[in-house]
Structure formats: structure tokens, C-alpha cells
Tab-separated table of C-alpha atoms and ligand atoms in Angstrom:
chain	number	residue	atom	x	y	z
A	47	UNK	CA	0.000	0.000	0.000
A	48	UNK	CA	1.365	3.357	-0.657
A	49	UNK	CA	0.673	6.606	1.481
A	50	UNK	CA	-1.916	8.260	-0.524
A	51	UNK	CA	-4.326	5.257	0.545
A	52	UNK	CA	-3.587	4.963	3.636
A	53	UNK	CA	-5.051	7.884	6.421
A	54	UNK	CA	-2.579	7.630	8.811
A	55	UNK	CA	0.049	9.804	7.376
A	56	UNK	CA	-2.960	12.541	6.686
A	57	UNK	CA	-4.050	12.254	10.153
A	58	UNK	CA	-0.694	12.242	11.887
A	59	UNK	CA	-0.157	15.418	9.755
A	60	UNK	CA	-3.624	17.367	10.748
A	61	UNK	CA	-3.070	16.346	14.017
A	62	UNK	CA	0.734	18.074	14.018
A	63	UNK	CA	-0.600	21.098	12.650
A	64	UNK	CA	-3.462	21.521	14.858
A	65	UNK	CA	-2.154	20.726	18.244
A	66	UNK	CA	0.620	22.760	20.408
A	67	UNK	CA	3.338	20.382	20.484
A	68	UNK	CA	3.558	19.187	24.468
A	69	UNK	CA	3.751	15.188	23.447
A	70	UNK	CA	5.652	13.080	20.854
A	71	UNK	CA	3.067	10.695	20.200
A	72	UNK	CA	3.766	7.404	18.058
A	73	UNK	CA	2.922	8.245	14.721
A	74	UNK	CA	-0.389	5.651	15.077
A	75	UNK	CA	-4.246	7.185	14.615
A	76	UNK	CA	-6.173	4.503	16.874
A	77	UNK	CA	-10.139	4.999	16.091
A	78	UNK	CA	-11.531	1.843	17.710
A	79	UNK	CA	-10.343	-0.348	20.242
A	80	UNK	CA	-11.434	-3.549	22.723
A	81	UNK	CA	-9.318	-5.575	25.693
A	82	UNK	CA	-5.887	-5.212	24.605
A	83	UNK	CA	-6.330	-4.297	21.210
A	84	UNK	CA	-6.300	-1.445	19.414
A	85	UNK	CA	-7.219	-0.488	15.679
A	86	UNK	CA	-5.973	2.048	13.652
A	87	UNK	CA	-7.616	4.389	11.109
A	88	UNK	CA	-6.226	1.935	8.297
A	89	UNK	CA	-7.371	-1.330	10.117
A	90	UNK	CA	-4.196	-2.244	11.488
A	91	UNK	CA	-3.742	-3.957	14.649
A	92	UNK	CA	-1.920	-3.389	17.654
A	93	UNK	CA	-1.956	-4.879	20.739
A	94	UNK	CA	-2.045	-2.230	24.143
A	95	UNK	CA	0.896	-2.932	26.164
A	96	UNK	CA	1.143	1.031	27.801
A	97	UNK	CA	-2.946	0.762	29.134
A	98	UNK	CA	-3.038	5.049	28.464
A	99	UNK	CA	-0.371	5.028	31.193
A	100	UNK	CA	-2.359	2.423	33.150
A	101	UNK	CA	-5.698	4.303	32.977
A	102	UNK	CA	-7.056	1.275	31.297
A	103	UNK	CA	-6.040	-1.066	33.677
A	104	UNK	CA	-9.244	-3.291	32.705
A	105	UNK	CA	-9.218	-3.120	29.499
A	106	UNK	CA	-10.518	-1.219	26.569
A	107	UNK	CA	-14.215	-0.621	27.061
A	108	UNK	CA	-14.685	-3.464	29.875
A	109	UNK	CA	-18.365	-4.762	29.704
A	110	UNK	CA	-19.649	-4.137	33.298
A	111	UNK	CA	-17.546	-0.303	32.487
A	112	UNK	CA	-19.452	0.384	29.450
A	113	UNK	CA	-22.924	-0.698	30.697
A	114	UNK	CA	-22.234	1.143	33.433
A	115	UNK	CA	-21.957	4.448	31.899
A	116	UNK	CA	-24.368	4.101	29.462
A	117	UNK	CA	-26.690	3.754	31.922
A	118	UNK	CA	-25.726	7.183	33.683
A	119	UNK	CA	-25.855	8.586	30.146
A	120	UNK	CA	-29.519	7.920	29.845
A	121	UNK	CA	-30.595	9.315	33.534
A	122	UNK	CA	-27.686	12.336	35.262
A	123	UNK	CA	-24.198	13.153	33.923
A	124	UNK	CA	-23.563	16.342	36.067
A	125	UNK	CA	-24.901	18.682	39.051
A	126	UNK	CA	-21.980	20.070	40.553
A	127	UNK	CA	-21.477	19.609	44.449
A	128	UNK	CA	-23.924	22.264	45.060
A	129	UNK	CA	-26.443	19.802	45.259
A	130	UNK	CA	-26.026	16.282	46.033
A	131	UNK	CA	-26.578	13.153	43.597
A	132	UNK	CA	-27.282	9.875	43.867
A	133	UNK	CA	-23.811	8.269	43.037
A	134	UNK	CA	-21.637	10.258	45.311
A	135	UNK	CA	-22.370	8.251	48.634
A	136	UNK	CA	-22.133	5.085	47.323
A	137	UNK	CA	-18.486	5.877	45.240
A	138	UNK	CA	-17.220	7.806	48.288
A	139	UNK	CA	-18.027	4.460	50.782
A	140	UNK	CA	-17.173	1.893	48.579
A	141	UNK	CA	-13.792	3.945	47.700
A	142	UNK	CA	-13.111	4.324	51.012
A	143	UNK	CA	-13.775	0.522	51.677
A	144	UNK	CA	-11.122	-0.563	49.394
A	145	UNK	CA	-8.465	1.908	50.485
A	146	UNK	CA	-9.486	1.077	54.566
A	147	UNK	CA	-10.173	4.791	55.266
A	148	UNK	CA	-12.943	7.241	56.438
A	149	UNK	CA	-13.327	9.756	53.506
A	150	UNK	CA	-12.973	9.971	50.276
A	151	UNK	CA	-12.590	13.223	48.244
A	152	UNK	CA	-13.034	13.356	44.208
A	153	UNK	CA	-11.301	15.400	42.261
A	154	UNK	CA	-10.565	14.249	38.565
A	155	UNK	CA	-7.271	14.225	37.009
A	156	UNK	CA	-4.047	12.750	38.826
A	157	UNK	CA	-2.349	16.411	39.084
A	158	UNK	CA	-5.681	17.885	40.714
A	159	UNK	CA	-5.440	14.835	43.780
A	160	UNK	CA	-1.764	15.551	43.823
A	161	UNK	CA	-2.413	19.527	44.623
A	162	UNK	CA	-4.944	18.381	46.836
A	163	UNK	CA	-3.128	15.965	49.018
A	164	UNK	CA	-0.507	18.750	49.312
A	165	UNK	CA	-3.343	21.915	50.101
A	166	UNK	CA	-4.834	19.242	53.049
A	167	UNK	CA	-1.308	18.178	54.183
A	168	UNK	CA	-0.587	22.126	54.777
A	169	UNK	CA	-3.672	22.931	56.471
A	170	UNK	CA	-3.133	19.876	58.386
A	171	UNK	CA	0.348	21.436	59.364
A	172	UNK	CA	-1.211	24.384	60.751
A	173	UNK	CA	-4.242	23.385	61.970
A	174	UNK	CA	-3.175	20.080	63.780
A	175	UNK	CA	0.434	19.729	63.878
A	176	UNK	CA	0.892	23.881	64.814
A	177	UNK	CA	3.513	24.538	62.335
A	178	UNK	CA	4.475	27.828	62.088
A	179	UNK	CA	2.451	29.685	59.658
A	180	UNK	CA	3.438	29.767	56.016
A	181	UNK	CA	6.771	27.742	56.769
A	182	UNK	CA	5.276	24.042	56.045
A	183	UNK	CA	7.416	21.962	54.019
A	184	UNK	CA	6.947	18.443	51.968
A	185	UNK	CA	9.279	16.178	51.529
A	186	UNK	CA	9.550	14.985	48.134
A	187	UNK	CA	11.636	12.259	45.727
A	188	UNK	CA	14.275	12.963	43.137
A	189	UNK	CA	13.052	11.596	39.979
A	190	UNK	CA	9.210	11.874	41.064
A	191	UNK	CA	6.608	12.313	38.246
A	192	UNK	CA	3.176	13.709	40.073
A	193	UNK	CA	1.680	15.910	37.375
A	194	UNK	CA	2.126	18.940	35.270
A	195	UNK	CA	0.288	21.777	37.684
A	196	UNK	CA	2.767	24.924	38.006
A	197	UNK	CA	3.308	23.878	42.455
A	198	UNK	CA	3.940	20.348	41.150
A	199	UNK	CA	6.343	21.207	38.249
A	200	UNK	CA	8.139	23.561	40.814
A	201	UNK	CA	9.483	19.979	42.650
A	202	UNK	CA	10.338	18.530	39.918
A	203	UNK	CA	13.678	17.100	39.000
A	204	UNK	CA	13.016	16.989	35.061
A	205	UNK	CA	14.376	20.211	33.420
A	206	UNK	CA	11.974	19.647	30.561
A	207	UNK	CA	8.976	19.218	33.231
A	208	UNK	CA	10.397	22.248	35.157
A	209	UNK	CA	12.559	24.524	32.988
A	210	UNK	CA	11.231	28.356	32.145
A	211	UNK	CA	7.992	27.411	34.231
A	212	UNK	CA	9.081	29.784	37.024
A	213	UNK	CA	8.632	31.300	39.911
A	214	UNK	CA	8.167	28.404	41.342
A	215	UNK	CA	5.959	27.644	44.512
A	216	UNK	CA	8.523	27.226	47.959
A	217	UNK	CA	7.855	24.437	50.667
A	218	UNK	CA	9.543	21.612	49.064
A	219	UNK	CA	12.760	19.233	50.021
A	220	UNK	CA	13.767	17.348	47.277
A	221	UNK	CA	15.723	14.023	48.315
A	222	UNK	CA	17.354	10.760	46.154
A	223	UNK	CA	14.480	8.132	46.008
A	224	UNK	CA	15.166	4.955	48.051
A	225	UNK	CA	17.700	6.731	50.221
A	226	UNK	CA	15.606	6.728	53.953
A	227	UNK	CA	18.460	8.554	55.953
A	228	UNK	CA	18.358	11.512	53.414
A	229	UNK	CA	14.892	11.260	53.812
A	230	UNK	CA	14.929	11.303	57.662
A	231	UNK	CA	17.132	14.060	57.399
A	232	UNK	CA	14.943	16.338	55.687
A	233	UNK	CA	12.488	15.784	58.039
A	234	UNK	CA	12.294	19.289	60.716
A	235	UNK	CA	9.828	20.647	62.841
A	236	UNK	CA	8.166	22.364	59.970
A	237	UNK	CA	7.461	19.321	57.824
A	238	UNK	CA	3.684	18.108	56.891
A	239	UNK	CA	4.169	15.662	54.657
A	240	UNK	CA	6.256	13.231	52.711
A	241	UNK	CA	4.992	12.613	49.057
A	242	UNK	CA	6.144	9.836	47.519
A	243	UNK	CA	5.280	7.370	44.629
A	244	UNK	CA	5.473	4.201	46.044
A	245	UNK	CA	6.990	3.069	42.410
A	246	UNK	CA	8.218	5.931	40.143
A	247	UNK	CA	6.490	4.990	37.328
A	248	UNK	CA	7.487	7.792	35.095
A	249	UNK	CA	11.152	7.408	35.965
A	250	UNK	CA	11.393	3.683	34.593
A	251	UNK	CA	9.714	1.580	36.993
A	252	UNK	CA	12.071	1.991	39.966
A	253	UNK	CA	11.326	0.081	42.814
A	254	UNK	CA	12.473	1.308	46.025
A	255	UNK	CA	15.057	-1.261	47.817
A	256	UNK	CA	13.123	-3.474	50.416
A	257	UNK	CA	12.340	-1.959	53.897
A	258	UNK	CA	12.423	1.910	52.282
A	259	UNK	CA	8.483	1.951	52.683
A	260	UNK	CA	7.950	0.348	55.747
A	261	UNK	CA	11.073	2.720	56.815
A	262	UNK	CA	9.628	5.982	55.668
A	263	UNK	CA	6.016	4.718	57.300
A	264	UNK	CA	8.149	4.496	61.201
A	265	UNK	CA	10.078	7.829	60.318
A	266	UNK	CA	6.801	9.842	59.477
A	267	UNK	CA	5.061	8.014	62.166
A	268	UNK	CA	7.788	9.137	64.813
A	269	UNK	CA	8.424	12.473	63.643
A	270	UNK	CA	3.830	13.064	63.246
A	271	UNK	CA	4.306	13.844	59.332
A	272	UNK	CA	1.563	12.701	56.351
A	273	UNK	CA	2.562	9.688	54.268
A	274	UNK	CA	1.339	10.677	51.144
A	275	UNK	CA	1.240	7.849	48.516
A	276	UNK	CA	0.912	8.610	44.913
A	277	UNK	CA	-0.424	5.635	44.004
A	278	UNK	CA	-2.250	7.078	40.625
A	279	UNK	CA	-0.192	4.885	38.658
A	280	UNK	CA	0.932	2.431	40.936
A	281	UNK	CA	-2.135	1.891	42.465
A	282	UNK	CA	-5.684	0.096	41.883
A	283	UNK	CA	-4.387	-3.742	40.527
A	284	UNK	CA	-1.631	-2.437	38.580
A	285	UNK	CA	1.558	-4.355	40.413
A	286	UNK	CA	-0.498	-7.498	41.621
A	287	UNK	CA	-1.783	-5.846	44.168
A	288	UNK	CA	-4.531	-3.279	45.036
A	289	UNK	CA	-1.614	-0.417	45.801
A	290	UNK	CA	2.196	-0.906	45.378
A	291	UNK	CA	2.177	0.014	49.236
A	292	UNK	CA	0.746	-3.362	49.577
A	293	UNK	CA	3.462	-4.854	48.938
A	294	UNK	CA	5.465	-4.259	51.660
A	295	UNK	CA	2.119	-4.066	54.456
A	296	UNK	CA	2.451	-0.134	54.221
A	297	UNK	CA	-0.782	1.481	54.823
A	298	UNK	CA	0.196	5.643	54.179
A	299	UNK	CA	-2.045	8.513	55.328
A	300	UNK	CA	-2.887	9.549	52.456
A	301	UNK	CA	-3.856	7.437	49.244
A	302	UNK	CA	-3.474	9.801	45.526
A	303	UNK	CA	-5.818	7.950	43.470
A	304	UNK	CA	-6.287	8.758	39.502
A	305	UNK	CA	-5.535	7.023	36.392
A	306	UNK	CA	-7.580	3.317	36.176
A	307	UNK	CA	-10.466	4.570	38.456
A	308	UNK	CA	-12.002	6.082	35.554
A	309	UNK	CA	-12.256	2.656	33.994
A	310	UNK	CA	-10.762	4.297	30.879
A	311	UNK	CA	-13.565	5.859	30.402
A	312	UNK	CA	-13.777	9.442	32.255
A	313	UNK	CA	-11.265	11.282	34.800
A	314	UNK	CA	-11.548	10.413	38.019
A	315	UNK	CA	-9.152	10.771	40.315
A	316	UNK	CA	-9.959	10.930	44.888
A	317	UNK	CA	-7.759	11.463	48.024
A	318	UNK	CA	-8.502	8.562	50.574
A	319	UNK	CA	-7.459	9.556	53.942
A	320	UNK	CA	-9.137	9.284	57.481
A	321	UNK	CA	-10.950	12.226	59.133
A	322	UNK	CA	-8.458	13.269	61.322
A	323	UNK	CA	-6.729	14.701	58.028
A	324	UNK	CA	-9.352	15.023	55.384
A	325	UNK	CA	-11.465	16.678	58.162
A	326	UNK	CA	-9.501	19.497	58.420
A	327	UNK	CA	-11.429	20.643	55.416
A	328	UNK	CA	-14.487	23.104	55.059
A	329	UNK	CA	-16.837	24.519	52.948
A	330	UNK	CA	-15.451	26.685	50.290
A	331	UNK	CA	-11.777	26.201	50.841
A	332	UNK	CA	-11.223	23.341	47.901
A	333	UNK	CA	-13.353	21.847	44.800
A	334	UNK	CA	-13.959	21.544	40.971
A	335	UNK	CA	-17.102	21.930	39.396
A	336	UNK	CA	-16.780	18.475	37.962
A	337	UNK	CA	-15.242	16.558	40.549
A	338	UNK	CA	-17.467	13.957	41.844
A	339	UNK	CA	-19.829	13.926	38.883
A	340	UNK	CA	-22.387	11.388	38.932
A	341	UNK	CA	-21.315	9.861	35.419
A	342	UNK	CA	-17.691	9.797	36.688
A	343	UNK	CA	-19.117	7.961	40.505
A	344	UNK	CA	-21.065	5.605	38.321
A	345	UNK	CA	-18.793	4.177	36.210
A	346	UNK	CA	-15.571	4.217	39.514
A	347	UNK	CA	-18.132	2.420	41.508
A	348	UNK	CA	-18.179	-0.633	39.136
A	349	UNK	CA	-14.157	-0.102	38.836
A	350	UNK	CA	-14.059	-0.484	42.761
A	351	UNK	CA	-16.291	-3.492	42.490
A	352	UNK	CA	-14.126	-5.057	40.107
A	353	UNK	CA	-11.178	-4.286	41.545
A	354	UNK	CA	-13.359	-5.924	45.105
A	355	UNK	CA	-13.370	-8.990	43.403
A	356	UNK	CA	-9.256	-9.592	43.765
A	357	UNK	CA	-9.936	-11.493	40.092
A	358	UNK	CA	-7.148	-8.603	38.519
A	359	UNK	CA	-4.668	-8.500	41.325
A	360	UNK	CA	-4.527	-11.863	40.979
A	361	UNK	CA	-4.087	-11.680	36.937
A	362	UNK	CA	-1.527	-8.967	37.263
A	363	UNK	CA	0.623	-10.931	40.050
A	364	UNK	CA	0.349	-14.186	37.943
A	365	UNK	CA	0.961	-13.002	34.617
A	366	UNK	CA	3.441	-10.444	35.329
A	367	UNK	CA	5.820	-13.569	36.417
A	368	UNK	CA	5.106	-14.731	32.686
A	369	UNK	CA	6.292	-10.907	32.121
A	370	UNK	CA	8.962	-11.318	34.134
A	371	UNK	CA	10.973	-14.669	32.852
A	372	UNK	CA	10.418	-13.525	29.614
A	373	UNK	CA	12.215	-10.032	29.708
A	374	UNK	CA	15.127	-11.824	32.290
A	375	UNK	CA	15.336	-14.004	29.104
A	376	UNK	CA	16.444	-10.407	27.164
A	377	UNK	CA	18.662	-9.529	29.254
A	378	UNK	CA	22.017	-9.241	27.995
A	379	UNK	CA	20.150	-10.134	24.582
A	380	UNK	CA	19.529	-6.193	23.794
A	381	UNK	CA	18.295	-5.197	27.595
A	382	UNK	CA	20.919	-4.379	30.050
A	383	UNK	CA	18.195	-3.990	33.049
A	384	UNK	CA	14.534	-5.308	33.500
A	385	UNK	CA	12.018	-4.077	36.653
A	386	UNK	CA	8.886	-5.676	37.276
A	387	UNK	CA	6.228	-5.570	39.850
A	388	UNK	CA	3.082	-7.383	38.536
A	389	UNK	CA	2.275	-6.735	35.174
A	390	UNK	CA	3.959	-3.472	35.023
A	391	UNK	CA	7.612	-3.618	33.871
A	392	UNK	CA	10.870	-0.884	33.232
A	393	UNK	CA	13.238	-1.924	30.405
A	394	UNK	CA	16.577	-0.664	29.902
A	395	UNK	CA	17.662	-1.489	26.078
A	396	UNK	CA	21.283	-1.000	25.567
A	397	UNK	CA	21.895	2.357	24.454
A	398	UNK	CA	24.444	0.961	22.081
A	399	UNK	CA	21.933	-0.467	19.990
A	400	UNK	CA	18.818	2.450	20.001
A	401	UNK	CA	17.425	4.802	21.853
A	402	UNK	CA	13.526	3.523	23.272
A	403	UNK	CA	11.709	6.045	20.913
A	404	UNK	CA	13.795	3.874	18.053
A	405	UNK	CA	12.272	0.320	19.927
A	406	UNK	CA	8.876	1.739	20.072
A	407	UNK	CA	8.790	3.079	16.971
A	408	UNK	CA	9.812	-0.501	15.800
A	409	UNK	CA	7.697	-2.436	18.493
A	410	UNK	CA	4.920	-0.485	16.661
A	411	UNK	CA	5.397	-1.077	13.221
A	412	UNK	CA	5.113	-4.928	14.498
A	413	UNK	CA	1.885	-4.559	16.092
A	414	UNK	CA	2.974	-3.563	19.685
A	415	UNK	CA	2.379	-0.330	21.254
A	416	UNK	CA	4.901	1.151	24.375
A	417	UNK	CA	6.174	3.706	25.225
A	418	UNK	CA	9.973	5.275	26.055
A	419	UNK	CA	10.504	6.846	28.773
A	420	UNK	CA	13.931	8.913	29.579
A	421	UNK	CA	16.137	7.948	26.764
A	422	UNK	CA	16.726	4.025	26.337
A	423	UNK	CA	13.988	2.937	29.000
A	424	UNK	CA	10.528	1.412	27.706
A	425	UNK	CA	7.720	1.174	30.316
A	426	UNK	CA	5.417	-1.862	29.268
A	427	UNK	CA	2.092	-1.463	30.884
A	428	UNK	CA	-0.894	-3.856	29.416
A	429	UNK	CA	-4.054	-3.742	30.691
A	430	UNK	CA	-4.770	-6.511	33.310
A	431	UNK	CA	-7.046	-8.128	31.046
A	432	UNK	CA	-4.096	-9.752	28.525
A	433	UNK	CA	-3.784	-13.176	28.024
A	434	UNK	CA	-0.807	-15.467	28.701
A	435	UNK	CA	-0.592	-15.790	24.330
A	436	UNK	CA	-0.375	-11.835	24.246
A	437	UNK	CA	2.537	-11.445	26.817
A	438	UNK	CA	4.635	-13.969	24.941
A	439	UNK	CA	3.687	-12.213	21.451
A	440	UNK	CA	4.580	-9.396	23.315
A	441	UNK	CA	8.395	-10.706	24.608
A	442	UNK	CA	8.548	-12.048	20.906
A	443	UNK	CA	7.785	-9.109	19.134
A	444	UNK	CA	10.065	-7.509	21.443
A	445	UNK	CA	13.624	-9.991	21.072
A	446	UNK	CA	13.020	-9.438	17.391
A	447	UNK	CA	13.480	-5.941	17.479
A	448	UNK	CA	16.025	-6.260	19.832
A	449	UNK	CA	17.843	-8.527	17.495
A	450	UNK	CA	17.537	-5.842	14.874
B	234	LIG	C1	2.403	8.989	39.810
B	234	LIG	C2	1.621	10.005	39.043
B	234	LIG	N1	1.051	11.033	39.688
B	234	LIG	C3	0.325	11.963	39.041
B	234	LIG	C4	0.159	11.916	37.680
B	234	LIG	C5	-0.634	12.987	36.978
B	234	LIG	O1	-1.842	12.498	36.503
B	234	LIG	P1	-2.671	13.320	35.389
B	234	LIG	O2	-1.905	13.206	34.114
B	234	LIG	O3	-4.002	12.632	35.348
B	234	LIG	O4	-2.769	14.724	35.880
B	234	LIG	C6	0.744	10.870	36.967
B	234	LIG	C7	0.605	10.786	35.489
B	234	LIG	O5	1.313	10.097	34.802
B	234	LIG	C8	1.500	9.893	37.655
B	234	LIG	O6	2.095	8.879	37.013
């Protein structure tokens, strides 16, 4: 087939022209998709191995999802919080259920339940802890992705997140990830929170070394300072468990929830915390006019029911072993470093041989869509509903690009 038939090089081109240039998208044009698979505006076939950066956790337009918001469609899709609707209880209970707290609070991108874990942990400061007015401070992670906002970009450690983005907002300590004395360190009498991602998903996967977690949960507990886990991409079945935290029997303050609780569907995103902190919270002093909506609630209530069920924990712990042995079987075969916590996995391809826009760019062209990450890294993300066939087409596909 040449060009002129095809639409993907038209598309790719009106979409260039049209659109400020803040992403580097794959040169794909996806117009349908179901489970793992995508289709593209020329009927080719890929299959999903980034999940929208694990906002589709379940799957591309999962049954009991779909239904779901249909059925919203047809009755409420919005009233603001002035008034109150008929999804918002049961979302907010059955959230908090799953994440073993007393409140929930929606918001609905990741970024917006980032700025509001940090705007509680402050008042929190002042109110309970009796830090001294306007000196609170958070302690945050080199390498940490948590969202694009200007306070968030101003902790940063990416230039190209943070460069020319200035002034940026005070009250952060930036220390290495994994590193718990730096961490304790940091810690003074002014601090409110620490704000961590569990995993740093954005960075490559990293996983913290054993005991870090549990570590920063005794030094925040000691010192009365917020855990704040980011667990927006981490979280909700993603790593074989309901939060990375799991893993190591942390349970933080503060869960940041986004990402896969809008089933792929719409943003949701929520702060779980207990009332204690949540609490210190009133009328008029935090919102968004769509936070909370009922067609959002209706279709995160069947996401928490699924997720209720353990069925994709389970998938994502069993199958990302599968994951596992076969990207340890790359290594030194094209990969000089694998990560991987469930079915979520960090893949350093030898810079010798391409960078990772050059792999996905390839990986694509065979069918398989990832994404780089900082240079030579690939994230591989599927959503939890791939088979055991697709994760070996997926390590195939892969070792052949590898192997040039
Ligand atoms: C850990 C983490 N926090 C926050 C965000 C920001 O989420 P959003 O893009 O929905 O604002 C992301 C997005 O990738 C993330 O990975």
C-alpha cells in the first residue's frame, strides 16, 4: 500500500498542525479499540501494552464499564457539588472501603489529587500539627513524576517538566528516592508531609530497595508527618496488588488515586485519607465543578467493584511472572536492566543499539504499542485483562526488534 491510501500519514499530519506540540506521540491514529487491542484508522492492529499510562487497567471498554456508563448517560451526567446526587455516597463508601479509610474526596485528574493531598497536608500542618504559619514543608523524591500543575512542576527534577515554568511555589525538600536517611534528614519541625510514589512509574519503573516503605512509614510516624502515597499509577491492581504500598504491608495517610479509576472511560481521580486529616477541610476552601460527577461515581463504583473482586490483582501478580521470565530471558540479549512488579515492567535497552523512541517506533510497526521513557527505557504497561498468548507475542515481538 502506498501513502496516498492509507489515512494515517494525513491524520498524523492534521493532528501536528493543529495541536501545540507538548507530546511526541507514536505516529499511530487509533479509532476503535477492545481488551488489549487497538485499531488504527487503516485497520491495522496493535496490541495495548502502555494501558493510556495504566488508565485502562481493565481493558478497553470493559463490559460491566461500558454498561455502566451508558446507563448514567440515559438518567444524570452532572450537578456540581452544590447539590447532592445519587452516586456520590455510594463511590465515596465503597472507595473508602477498598483503600481502609474514612473519607474519600473526588477530584478528577491525577495532578488535581496531587495539589490536593498537598493543600490538606498544609492545612493539616497548621491546623493540627501547629507549624508555624506559612513555613510548612513536603518532603519529596528525586526523579518523582506527580503531574504537570505549576506547584507540582516547581518539585520537579526533570528540566523539561520544570525549565522556564518559574517562579516556582517554595515548601519543598527534594531528596534521592530509596535513600531513607536523606529522607529522615529532611524531616524538621516544619514538615507536613512526605509525598512519595510508592513506584516511580514515570522514571522507569524503579522500585524502592526493600524496607524503604515500611522505613519511611516508622520515620513519618515518629516524627507526626503525612505519608502521602501517589499511588495514581501504581495503584488500583496495577503491580499485583490493590496499591504498590501493599506490597510491603504499608498502609500511608494519604492514598493519591487517579488514572484506572475512571475505567478508561472518564477522569476520576480521589484522596482517601481518614478524618483526622481530610477533616480538616471546610466549605469553600477546595473543589472543581466536575469533581465527583455522577457519570464519573457511576462508572468508579463498578471499577471499585471489580477491583473488590481480587480477580485482577490476581491476573496482574500471575501473569506479570510470565512478564517477568520472559524479559530476564532479554537480558544481555539487547536489555541491560529489566524491573517488574506485577504486570507493570521498566526496560533498559542497551543504548548501544537504540534509543527507546527507536524500539517503540519498531515495536509499533510490528503490532505492539509502548512507550519510552527517559532515553533508552521502555515502560510496558498492558491492561490486566491480557492473556498469557499476548505477553509472549509481546516478549517475541520484542527480542526481534532487539535482534535488529
Ligand atoms: C504517579 C503520578 N502522579 C500523578 C500523575 C498525573 O496524573 P494526570 O496526568 O491525570 O494529571 C501521573 C501521570 O502520569 C502519575 O504517574
Amino acid at each position: 500500500m502506498v501513502d496516498d491510501i492509507l489515512r494515517t500519514p494525513g491524520a498524523v499530519r492534521d493532528a501536528e498542525r493543529w495541536t501545540a506540540h507538548n507530546y511526541h506521540p507514536l505516529p499511530v491514529v487509533i479509532s476503535s479499540a477492545e481488551g488489549a487491542w487497538l485499531t488504527d484508522v487503516d485497520g491495522k492492529r496493535y496490541l495495548d501494552c502502555l494501558a493510556g499510562y495504566s488508565a485502562l487497567n481493565f481493558g478497553h471498554r470493559h463490559p460491566q464499564l461500558i454498561a455502566a456508563a451508558h446507563a448514567q448517560l440515559d438518567r444524570l451526567t452532572l450537578t456540581s457539588r452544590a447539590f447532592i446526587h445519587d452516586q456520590f455516597a455510594d463511590f465515596c463508601r465503597e472507595l473508602a472501603e477498598l483503600c481502609g479509610k474514612d473519607l474519600v474526596l473526588p477530584m478528577n485528574t491525577g495532578a488535581e489529587a496531587v495539589e490536593t493531598g498537598i493543600k490538606v497536608a498544609r492545612k493539616w500542618g497548621y491546623q493540627v500539627k501547629g507549624v508555624t504559619p506559612g513555613q510548612a514543608n513536603i518532603v519529596v523524591a528525586e526523579g518523582n513524576f506527580h503531574g504537570r500543575t505549576t506547584t507540582i512542576v516547581s518539585f520537579s527534577t526533570d528540566e523539561d517538566a520544570r525549565a522556564d515554568f518559574g517562579p516556582y511555589t517554595p515548601g519543598f525538600t527534594v531528596v534521592p528516592y530509596g535513600d531513607l536517611d536523606a529522607l529522615t534528614a529532611a524531616i524538621d519541625e516544619n514538615t507536613v508531609a512526605v509525598l512519595l510514589e510508592p513506584i516511580q512509574g514515570e522514571q522507569g519503573v524503579v522500585v524502592p530497595p526493600e524496607g524503604y516503605l515500611p522505613g519511611v512509614r516508622q520515620v513519618c510516624t515518629e516524627r507526626d508527618v503525612l505519608f502521602i502515597a501517589d499511588e495514581i499509577q501504581s495503584g488500583l491492581g496495577r503491580t499485583g496488588a490493590t496499591f504498590a504500598c501493599d506490597h510491603e504491608g504499608v498502609v500511608p495517610d494519604m492514598y493519591l488515586l487517579g488514572k484506572a479509576l475512571g475505567g478508561g472511560i472518564v477522569p476520576v481521580s480521589a484522596v482517601a485519607a481518614n478524618a483526622d486529616v481530610l477533616g480538616v477541610l471546610k466549605p469553600g476552601q477546595h473543589g472543581s465543578t466536575f469533581g465527583g460527577n455522577p457519570l464519573a461515581c457511576a462508572v468508579a463504583i463498578e471499577v471499585v467493584r471489580l477491583l473488590a473482586t481480587g480477580e485482577f490483582q490476581r491476573r496482574s501478580a500471575e501473569l506479570g511472572e510470565r512478564l517477568r521470565a520472559g524479559l530476564e530471558g532479554l537480558v544481555g540479549k539487547g536489555l541491560v536492566g529489566v524491573r517488574v512488579r506485577g504486570l507493570w515492567a521498566g526496560l533498559d535497552i542497551d543504548p548501544a543499539l537504540m534509543s527507546g523512541r527507536e524500539a517503540c517506533e519498531r515495536l509499533a510497526e510490528r503490532g505492539v504499542l509502548a512507550k519510552d521513557t527517559h532515553g533508552s527505557t521502555i515502560r510496558l504497561a498492558p491492561p490486566l485483562v491480557i492473556t498469557e498468548e499476548e505477553i509472549d507475542l509481546a516478549v517475541t515481538t520484542l527480542a526481534e526488534v532487539l535482534a535488529g
